mmCIF file of C-alpha atoms in Angstrom:
data_model
loop_
_atom_site.group_PDB
_atom_site.id
_atom_site.type_symbol
_atom_site.label_atom_id
_atom_site.label_comp_id
_atom_site.label_asym_id
_atom_site.label_seq_id
_atom_site.Cartn_x
_atom_site.Cartn_y
_atom_site.Cartn_z
ATOM 1 C CA MET A 1082 -30.475 -20.715 12.906
ATOM 2 C CA VAL A 1083 -32.629 -18.611 10.603
ATOM 3 C CA CYS A 1084 -30.039 -18.935 7.824
ATOM 4 C CA ALA A 1085 -29.809 -22.724 8.240
ATOM 5 C CA LEU A 1086 -33.579 -23.129 8.116
ATOM 6 C CA GLY A 1087 -33.755 -20.709 5.192
ATOM 7 C CA ALA A 1088 -31.243 -22.846 3.302
ATOM 8 C CA ALA A 1089 -33.335 -25.956 3.983
ATOM 9 C CA VAL A 1090 -36.466 -24.215 2.696
ATOM 10 C CA CYS A 1091 -34.635 -23.051 -0.431
ATOM 11 C CA PHE A 1092 -33.174 -26.468 -1.239
ATOM 12 C CA GLY A 1093 -36.396 -28.336 -0.502
ATOM 13 C CA THR A 1094 -38.582 -25.987 -2.552
ATOM 14 C CA ALA A 1095 -36.085 -25.922 -5.426
ATOM 15 C CA THR A 1096 -36.303 -29.702 -5.745
ATOM 16 C CA VAL A 1097 -40.062 -29.552 -6.250
ATOM 17 C CA LEU A 1098 -39.954 -26.623 -8.706
ATOM 18 C CA GLN A 1099 -37.316 -28.379 -10.793
ATOM 19 C CA ALA A 1100 -39.357 -31.585 -10.642
ATOM 20 C CA ILE A 1101 -42.410 -29.783 -12.051
ATOM 21 C CA ALA A 1102 -40.333 -28.196 -14.818
ATOM 22 C CA THR A 1103 -38.647 -31.489 -15.697
ATOM 23 C CA ARG A 1104 -41.978 -33.303 -15.854
ATOM 24 C CA ALA A 1105 -43.435 -30.618 -18.135
ATOM 25 C CA ALA A 1106 -40.358 -30.769 -20.368
ATOM 26 C CA ALA A 1107 -40.655 -34.546 -20.642
ATOM 27 C CA ASP A 1108 -44.283 -34.187 -21.731
ATOM 28 C CA THR A 1109 -43.506 -31.739 -24.552
ATOM 29 C CA GLY A 1110 -41.051 -33.766 -26.628
ATOM 30 C CA GLY A 1111 -38.640 -36.643 -26.885
ATOM 31 C CA GLY A 1112 -34.887 -36.744 -27.074
ATOM 32 C CA GLY A 1113 -32.230 -37.677 -24.583
ATOM 33 C CA GLU A 1114 -31.171 -36.162 -21.287
ATOM 34 C CA ALA A 1115 -29.508 -33.158 -22.950
ATOM 35 C CA ALA A 1116 -32.678 -32.287 -24.895
ATOM 36 C CA LEU A 1117 -34.755 -32.666 -21.742
ATOM 37 C CA LEU A 1118 -32.441 -30.329 -19.838
ATOM 38 C CA LEU A 1119 -32.549 -27.723 -22.609
ATOM 39 C CA ARG A 1120 -36.344 -27.710 -22.543
ATOM 40 C CA ALA A 1121 -36.411 -27.599 -18.746
ATOM 41 C CA VAL A 1122 -34.114 -24.574 -18.440
ATOM 42 C CA ARG A 1123 -36.494 -22.581 -20.643
ATOM 43 C CA GLN A 1124 -39.166 -22.860 -17.958
ATOM 44 C CA TRP A 1125 -39.408 -20.291 -15.214
ATOM 45 C CA ARG A 1126 -39.876 -22.910 -12.514
ATOM 46 C CA TYR A 1127 -36.558 -24.575 -13.328
ATOM 47 C CA VAL A 1128 -34.767 -21.217 -13.380
ATOM 48 C CA ALA A 1129 -36.446 -20.260 -10.121
ATOM 49 C CA GLY A 1130 -35.266 -23.552 -8.637
ATOM 50 C CA LEU A 1131 -31.694 -22.806 -9.672
ATOM 51 C CA GLY A 1132 -32.003 -19.368 -8.098
ATOM 52 C CA LEU A 1133 -33.239 -20.918 -4.867
ATOM 53 C CA ASP A 1134 -30.305 -23.349 -4.938
ATOM 54 C CA GLY A 1135 -27.900 -20.409 -5.207
ATOM 55 C CA LEU A 1136 -29.640 -18.521 -2.397
ATOM 56 C CA GLY A 1137 -29.679 -21.669 -0.277
ATOM 57 C CA PHE A 1138 -25.936 -22.107 -0.741
ATOM 58 C CA LEU A 1139 -25.293 -18.513 0.365
ATOM 59 C CA LEU A 1140 -27.519 -19.019 3.414
ATOM 60 C CA GLN A 1141 -25.684 -22.271 4.157
ATOM 61 C CA ILE A 1142 -22.344 -20.440 4.134
ATOM 62 C CA ALA A 1143 -23.744 -17.730 6.403
ATOM 63 C CA ALA A 1144 -25.103 -20.359 8.794
ATOM 64 C CA LEU A 1145 -21.801 -22.236 8.902
ATOM 65 C CA ARG A 1146 -20.006 -19.016 9.855
ATOM 66 C CA SER A 1147 -22.232 -18.517 12.896
ATOM 67 C CA LEU A 1148 -23.535 -21.926 14.019
ATOM 68 C CA PRO A 1149 -21.966 -25.273 14.959
ATOM 69 C CA ILE A 1150 -21.685 -27.657 12.032
ATOM 70 C CA TYR A 1151 -23.931 -30.220 13.713
ATOM 71 C CA VAL A 1152 -26.819 -27.730 13.709
ATOM 72 C CA VAL A 1153 -26.390 -26.757 10.059
ATOM 73 C CA GLY A 1154 -26.037 -30.365 8.925
ATOM 74 C CA ALA A 1155 -29.240 -31.421 10.665
ATOM 75 C CA ALA A 1156 -31.072 -28.386 9.281
ATOM 76 C CA LEU A 1157 -29.976 -29.172 5.721
ATOM 77 C CA ALA A 1158 -31.135 -32.763 6.101
ATOM 78 C CA ALA A 1159 -34.495 -31.241 7.030
ATOM 79 C CA SER A 1160 -34.839 -30.016 3.445
ATOM 80 C CA LEU A 1161 -36.324 -33.475 2.785
ATOM 81 C CA ALA A 1162 -39.219 -32.494 5.054
ATOM 82 C CA VAL A 1163 -39.670 -29.255 3.086
ATOM 83 C CA THR A 1164 -39.677 -31.221 -0.167
ATOM 84 C CA ALA A 1165 -42.249 -33.661 1.192
ATOM 85 C CA VAL A 1166 -44.646 -30.942 2.389
ATOM 86 C CA THR A 1167 -44.230 -28.846 -0.775
ATOM 87 C CA ALA A 1168 -44.732 -31.897 -2.991
ATOM 88 C CA SER A 1169 -47.907 -32.781 -1.126
ATOM 89 C CA ARG A 1170 -49.296 -29.353 -2.048
ATOM 90 C CA LEU A 1171 -47.961 -28.690 -5.532
ATOM 91 C CA LEU A 1172 -47.640 -32.206 -6.904
ATOM 92 C CA ARG A 1173 -50.462 -33.873 -4.963
ATOM 93 C CA VAL A 1174 -48.056 -36.463 -3.614
ATOM 94 C CA ARG A 1175 -49.830 -38.484 -0.964
ATOM 95 C CA LEU A 1176 -47.964 -38.657 2.341
ATOM 96 C CA SER A 1177 -48.597 -41.521 4.703
ATOM 97 C CA SER A 1178 -49.341 -40.911 8.358
ATOM 98 C CA LEU A 1179 -45.814 -42.136 9.136
ATOM 99 C CA GLU A 1180 -44.330 -39.537 6.797
ATOM 100 C CA TRP A 1181 -46.414 -36.710 8.253
ATOM 101 C CA SER A 1182 -45.214 -37.858 11.678
ATOM 102 C CA ALA A 1183 -41.625 -37.810 10.382
ATOM 103 C CA VAL A 1184 -42.079 -34.174 9.305
ATOM 104 C CA GLY A 1185 -43.147 -33.359 12.856
ATOM 105 C CA VAL A 1186 -40.213 -35.341 14.251
ATOM 106 C CA VAL A 1187 -37.761 -33.350 12.112
ATOM 107 C CA CYS A 1188 -39.250 -30.080 13.359
ATOM 108 C CA ALA A 1189 -39.062 -31.271 16.957
ATOM 109 C CA GLY A 1190 -35.423 -32.292 16.536
ATOM 110 C CA LEU A 1191 -34.519 -28.911 15.057
ATOM 111 C CA ALA A 1192 -36.319 -27.155 17.906
ATOM 112 C CA MET A 1193 -34.251 -29.112 20.425
ATOM 113 C CA LEU A 1194 -31.061 -28.251 18.550
ATOM 114 C CA GLY A 1195 -32.025 -24.604 18.487
ATOM 115 C CA LEU A 1196 -32.479 -24.580 22.240
ATOM 116 C CA ALA A 1197 -29.288 -26.501 23.003
ATOM 117 C CA SER A 1198 -26.757 -25.212 20.493
ATOM 118 C CA GLY A 1199 -24.111 -22.697 21.394
ATOM 119 C CA THR A 1200 -22.146 -20.481 19.055
ATOM 120 C CA GLU A 1201 -19.758 -21.886 16.491
ATOM 121 C CA GLY A 1202 -16.322 -22.928 17.712
ATOM 122 C CA HIS A 1203 -13.625 -20.311 17.431
ATOM 123 C CA GLU A 1204 -10.774 -22.660 16.584
ATOM 124 C CA ASP A 1205 -9.407 -21.997 13.100
ATOM 125 C CA GLY A 1206 -8.417 -25.568 12.329
ATOM 126 C CA SER A 1207 -4.884 -26.780 11.836
ATOM 127 C CA ALA A 1208 -3.058 -26.965 8.529
ATOM 128 C CA ALA A 1209 -3.226 -30.748 8.857
ATOM 129 C CA LEU A 1210 -7.044 -30.596 8.986
ATOM 130 C CA LYS A 1211 -7.152 -28.431 5.846
ATOM 131 C CA TRP A 1212 -4.982 -30.907 3.976
ATOM 132 C CA ALA A 1213 -7.079 -33.769 5.354
ATOM 133 C CA MET A 1214 -10.212 -32.150 3.895
ATOM 134 C CA LEU A 1215 -8.502 -31.848 0.529
ATOM 135 C CA GLY A 1216 -7.500 -35.520 0.735
ATOM 136 C CA ALA A 1217 -11.076 -36.460 1.614
ATOM 137 C CA ALA A 1218 -12.393 -34.456 -1.344
ATOM 138 C CA LEU A 1219 -10.006 -36.236 -3.710
ATOM 139 C CA ALA A 1220 -11.064 -39.579 -2.252
ATOM 140 C CA VAL A 1221 -14.712 -38.716 -2.950
ATOM 141 C CA LEU A 1222 -13.769 -37.724 -6.510
ATOM 142 C CA LEU A 1223 -11.958 -41.051 -6.961
ATOM 143 C CA LEU A 1224 -15.014 -42.917 -5.713
ATOM 144 C CA GLY A 1225 -17.064 -41.082 -8.329
ATOM 145 C CA ALA A 1226 -14.652 -42.209 -11.044
ATOM 146 C CA VAL A 1227 -15.000 -45.879 -10.104
ATOM 147 C CA GLY A 1228 -18.576 -45.794 -8.811
ATOM 148 C CA GLY A 1229 -20.109 -47.272 -11.953
ATOM 149 C CA ARG A 1230 -18.060 -50.449 -11.506
ATOM 150 C CA LEU A 1231 -19.291 -51.135 -7.985
ATOM 151 C CA PRO A 1232 -21.519 -54.174 -7.407
ATOM 152 C CA GLU A 1233 -25.175 -53.268 -7.914
ATOM 153 C CA ARG A 1234 -26.149 -54.444 -4.436
ATOM 154 C CA VAL A 1235 -23.993 -51.840 -2.658
ATOM 155 C CA ARG A 1236 -23.666 -49.194 -5.391
ATOM 156 C CA ALA A 1237 -26.460 -46.842 -4.316
ATOM 157 C CA LEU A 1238 -25.516 -46.922 -0.627
ATOM 158 C CA LEU A 1239 -21.791 -46.351 -1.173
ATOM 159 C CA LEU A 1240 -22.315 -43.634 -3.767
ATOM 160 C CA GLY A 1241 -24.888 -41.958 -1.528
ATOM 161 C CA LEU A 1242 -22.503 -42.094 1.424
ATOM 162 C CA GLY A 1243 -19.741 -40.709 -0.794
ATOM 163 C CA ALA A 1244 -21.976 -37.846 -1.888
ATOM 164 C CA GLY A 1245 -22.759 -37.122 1.751
ATOM 165 C CA PHE A 1246 -19.059 -37.100 2.609
ATOM 166 C CA GLY A 1247 -18.481 -34.669 -0.267
ATOM 167 C CA PHE A 1248 -21.167 -32.300 1.002
ATOM 168 C CA GLY A 1249 -19.703 -32.731 4.482
ATOM 169 C CA VAL A 1250 -16.289 -31.666 3.166
ATOM 170 C CA VAL A 1251 -17.947 -28.488 1.907
ATOM 171 C CA GLU A 1252 -19.455 -27.822 5.348
ATOM 172 C CA VAL A 1253 -16.110 -28.194 7.101
ATOM 173 C CA ALA A 1254 -14.120 -26.371 4.406
ATOM 174 C CA VAL A 1255 -16.292 -23.259 4.763
ATOM 175 C CA ARG A 1256 -15.177 -23.038 8.388
ATOM 176 C CA LEU A 1257 -11.520 -23.471 7.402
ATOM 177 C CA ILE A 1258 -11.496 -20.547 4.971
ATOM 178 C CA ASP A 1259 -10.678 -17.542 7.120
ATOM 179 C CA SER A 1260 -9.803 -15.030 4.410
ATOM 180 C CA LEU A 1261 -11.036 -14.293 0.882
ATOM 181 C CA ALA A 1262 -7.923 -12.342 -0.050
ATOM 182 C CA PRO A 1263 -6.602 -13.994 -3.250
ATOM 183 C CA SER A 1264 -3.062 -14.333 -1.862
ATOM 184 C CA VAL A 1265 -4.458 -16.330 1.080
ATOM 185 C CA LEU A 1266 -7.362 -18.091 -0.622
ATOM 186 C CA PHE A 1267 -5.336 -19.592 -3.459
ATOM 187 C CA THR A 1268 -2.848 -21.117 -1.017
ATOM 188 C CA ASN A 1269 -5.492 -22.571 1.317
ATOM 189 C CA PRO A 1270 -6.094 -26.313 0.722
ATOM 190 C CA ALA A 1271 -9.602 -25.911 2.154
ATOM 191 C CA ALA A 1272 -10.633 -23.735 -0.808
ATOM 192 C CA TYR A 1273 -9.743 -26.522 -3.225
ATOM 193 C CA ALA A 1274 -11.406 -29.060 -0.927
ATOM 194 C CA LEU A 1275 -14.625 -27.046 -1.106
ATOM 195 C CA LEU A 1276 -14.651 -26.951 -4.914
ATOM 196 C CA ILE A 1277 -13.596 -30.567 -5.457
ATOM 197 C CA GLY A 1278 -15.773 -31.939 -2.661
ATOM 198 C CA GLY A 1279 -18.894 -30.125 -3.860
ATOM 199 C CA GLY A 1280 -18.394 -31.125 -7.490
ATOM 200 C CA ALA A 1281 -17.624 -34.727 -6.619
ATOM 201 C CA ALA A 1282 -20.663 -34.903 -4.338
ATOM 202 C CA PHE A 1283 -23.022 -33.881 -7.146
ATOM 203 C CA LEU A 1284 -21.333 -36.386 -9.457
ATOM 204 C CA LEU A 1285 -21.770 -39.252 -7.012
ATOM 205 C CA LEU A 1286 -25.325 -38.310 -6.121
ATOM 206 C CA THR A 1287 -26.339 -38.162 -9.784
ATOM 207 C CA SER A 1288 -24.752 -41.553 -10.418
ATOM 208 C CA ALA A 1289 -26.384 -43.054 -7.328
ATOM 209 C CA LEU A 1290 -29.860 -41.851 -8.330
ATOM 210 C CA GLN A 1291 -29.481 -43.131 -11.888
ATOM 211 C CA ARG A 1292 -28.032 -46.521 -11.017
ATOM 212 C CA GLY A 1293 -29.734 -47.607 -7.822
ATOM 213 C CA SER A 1294 -32.407 -47.128 -5.186
ATOM 214 C CA VAL A 1295 -33.196 -43.461 -4.566
ATOM 215 C CA THR A 1296 -34.223 -44.185 -0.979
ATOM 216 C CA THR A 1297 -30.968 -46.015 -0.248
ATOM 217 C CA ALA A 1298 -28.824 -43.341 -1.916
ATOM 218 C CA THR A 1299 -30.566 -40.509 -0.093
ATOM 219 C CA ALA A 1300 -30.325 -42.256 3.257
ATOM 220 C CA GLY A 1301 -26.601 -42.761 2.717
ATOM 221 C CA MET A 1302 -26.205 -39.101 1.767
ATOM 222 C CA VAL A 1303 -28.023 -37.880 4.901
ATOM 223 C CA ILE A 1304 -25.797 -40.024 7.119
ATOM 224 C CA GLY A 1305 -22.610 -38.964 5.340
ATOM 225 C CA GLU A 1306 -23.307 -35.226 5.402
ATOM 226 C CA THR A 1307 -24.362 -35.043 9.070
ATOM 227 C CA ILE A 1308 -22.452 -37.365 11.394
ATOM 228 C CA GLY A 1309 -18.868 -36.937 10.109
ATOM 229 C CA PRO A 1310 -18.897 -33.115 9.797
ATOM 230 C CA ALA A 1311 -20.594 -32.803 13.190
ATOM 231 C CA ALA A 1312 -17.794 -34.854 14.777
ATOM 232 C CA VAL A 1313 -15.117 -32.731 13.071
ATOM 233 C CA GLY A 1314 -16.788 -29.567 14.338
ATOM 234 C CA VAL A 1315 -16.907 -30.806 17.927
ATOM 235 C CA VAL A 1316 -13.472 -32.459 18.092
ATOM 236 C CA TRP A 1317 -11.320 -30.120 15.982
ATOM 237 C CA LEU A 1318 -13.159 -26.823 15.606
ATOM 238 C CA GLY A 1319 -14.471 -26.310 19.122
ATOM 239 C CA ASP A 1320 -18.228 -26.505 18.473
ATOM 240 C CA ARG A 1321 -20.065 -26.715 21.773
ATOM 241 C CA THR A 1322 -23.572 -26.702 23.225
ATOM 242 C CA ARG A 1323 -25.050 -24.448 25.877
ATOM 243 C CA GLU A 1324 -23.868 -25.397 29.332
ATOM 244 C CA GLY A 1325 -25.634 -28.468 30.632
ATOM 245 C CA LEU A 1326 -27.587 -29.070 27.401
ATOM 246 C CA ALA A 1327 -25.259 -31.404 25.540
ATOM 247 C CA TRP A 1328 -27.758 -34.233 26.046
ATOM 248 C CA LEU A 1329 -30.523 -32.190 24.414
ATOM 249 C CA ALA A 1330 -28.315 -31.367 21.431
ATOM 250 C CA VAL A 1331 -27.430 -35.054 20.932
ATOM 251 C CA LEU A 1332 -31.087 -36.040 21.212
ATOM 252 C CA GLY A 1333 -32.215 -33.289 18.841
ATOM 253 C CA PHE A 1334 -29.560 -34.198 16.285
ATOM 254 C CA ALA A 1335 -30.497 -37.888 16.403
ATOM 255 C CA VAL A 1336 -34.217 -37.122 16.182
ATOM 256 C CA ALA A 1337 -33.830 -34.726 13.229
ATOM 257 C CA VAL A 1338 -31.631 -37.133 11.267
ATOM 258 C CA ALA A 1339 -33.910 -40.080 12.012
ATOM 259 C CA GLY A 1340 -36.895 -38.097 10.748
ATOM 260 C CA ALA A 1341 -35.010 -37.141 7.597
ATOM 261 C CA LEU A 1342 -34.089 -40.782 6.958
ATOM 262 C CA THR A 1343 -37.768 -41.710 7.168
ATOM 263 C CA LEU A 1344 -38.419 -39.183 4.385
ATOM 264 C CA ALA A 1345 -35.526 -40.451 2.259
ATOM 265 C CA ARG A 1346 -37.771 -41.325 -0.687
ATOM 266 C CA PHE A 1347 -38.282 -37.603 -1.231
ATOM 267 C CA GLY A 1348 -34.899 -37.297 -2.831
ATOM 268 C CA GLU A 1349 -35.461 -36.590 -6.494
ATOM 269 C CA ALA A 1350 -37.948 -35.594 -9.103
ATOM 270 C CA PRO A 1351 -41.295 -37.411 -8.810
ATOM 271 C CA VAL A 1352 -42.358 -40.131 -11.173
ATOM 272 C CA GLU A 1353 -46.058 -40.732 -11.740
ATOM 273 C CA GLN A 1354 -47.207 -44.134 -10.626
ATOM 274 C CA GLY A 1355 -50.954 -44.184 -10.878
ATOM 275 C CA PRO A 1356 -53.023 -42.457 -8.179
ATOM 276 C CA VAL A 1357 -50.147 -42.426 -5.696
ATOM 277 C CA GLU A 1358 -46.995 -40.616 -6.715
ATOM 278 C CA GLU A 1359 -43.635 -41.490 -5.338
ATOM 279 C CA LEU A 1360 -41.137 -38.734 -5.025
ATOM 280 C CA PRO A 1361 -37.990 -40.681 -5.488
ATOM 281 C CA ALA A 1362 -31.876 -36.503 -2.797
ATOM 282 C CA THR A 1363 -32.300 -33.201 -2.424
ATOM 283 C CA LYS A 1364 -29.341 -30.878 -2.673
ATOM 284 C CA ALA A 1365 -27.546 -30.393 0.657
#
């Protein structure tokens, strides 16, 4: 659980550091997105954010090797709470009483999950499941290729859901990789699912945030990266709760995800809007 929470802290803090760096870069010159990125990467906060992203990914892998997927997924969704709290301190983003309550709700849900969760399932996953994950990753990639042509009304939600499914593929694929020996790794469909799913997820999330409502896209991502992978872990990989505490795990999962959805606006770099700043999806 420590690794899962550590990953959430890393991802949530990285979002704010990169937001500060991006804002500073935008204030120091013009140019397009490429010029903005080049100026941002020269700042220590942006580099530190990238380092935290890398550390968070390693902690996520470690957590997935020792905890049920439903616990890790809910913990990663909690990175929105970390972003909200950090932004309130570093960026002076004003949180409403509802949002502060949502932060507490997320913490309560994670506490319930921590009490109820058992160890990760010990089932390796069938070959069919590995190929299914690769198929799902390719489907997410295809959605990214056609996402710009979707109707505006549903674009952000569908792209956000697709991004969540891509991140969910990564969560499941980590559990399906049982050896890092090149002769085994290169023939494991789950390894390719991990790479394609992760890349496609970032593609879809970027498109969703540029072309639609950040809140809608982030909410879709949270749903996609939590519910589906949790079901796969329970049904096909043997994830279980402590005896007699399945109800508490279900309640904790629902509470944590609901709290994260309430904080969905804290999904991307902040944009100044007068005295109240709105922090428009964090990396999962």
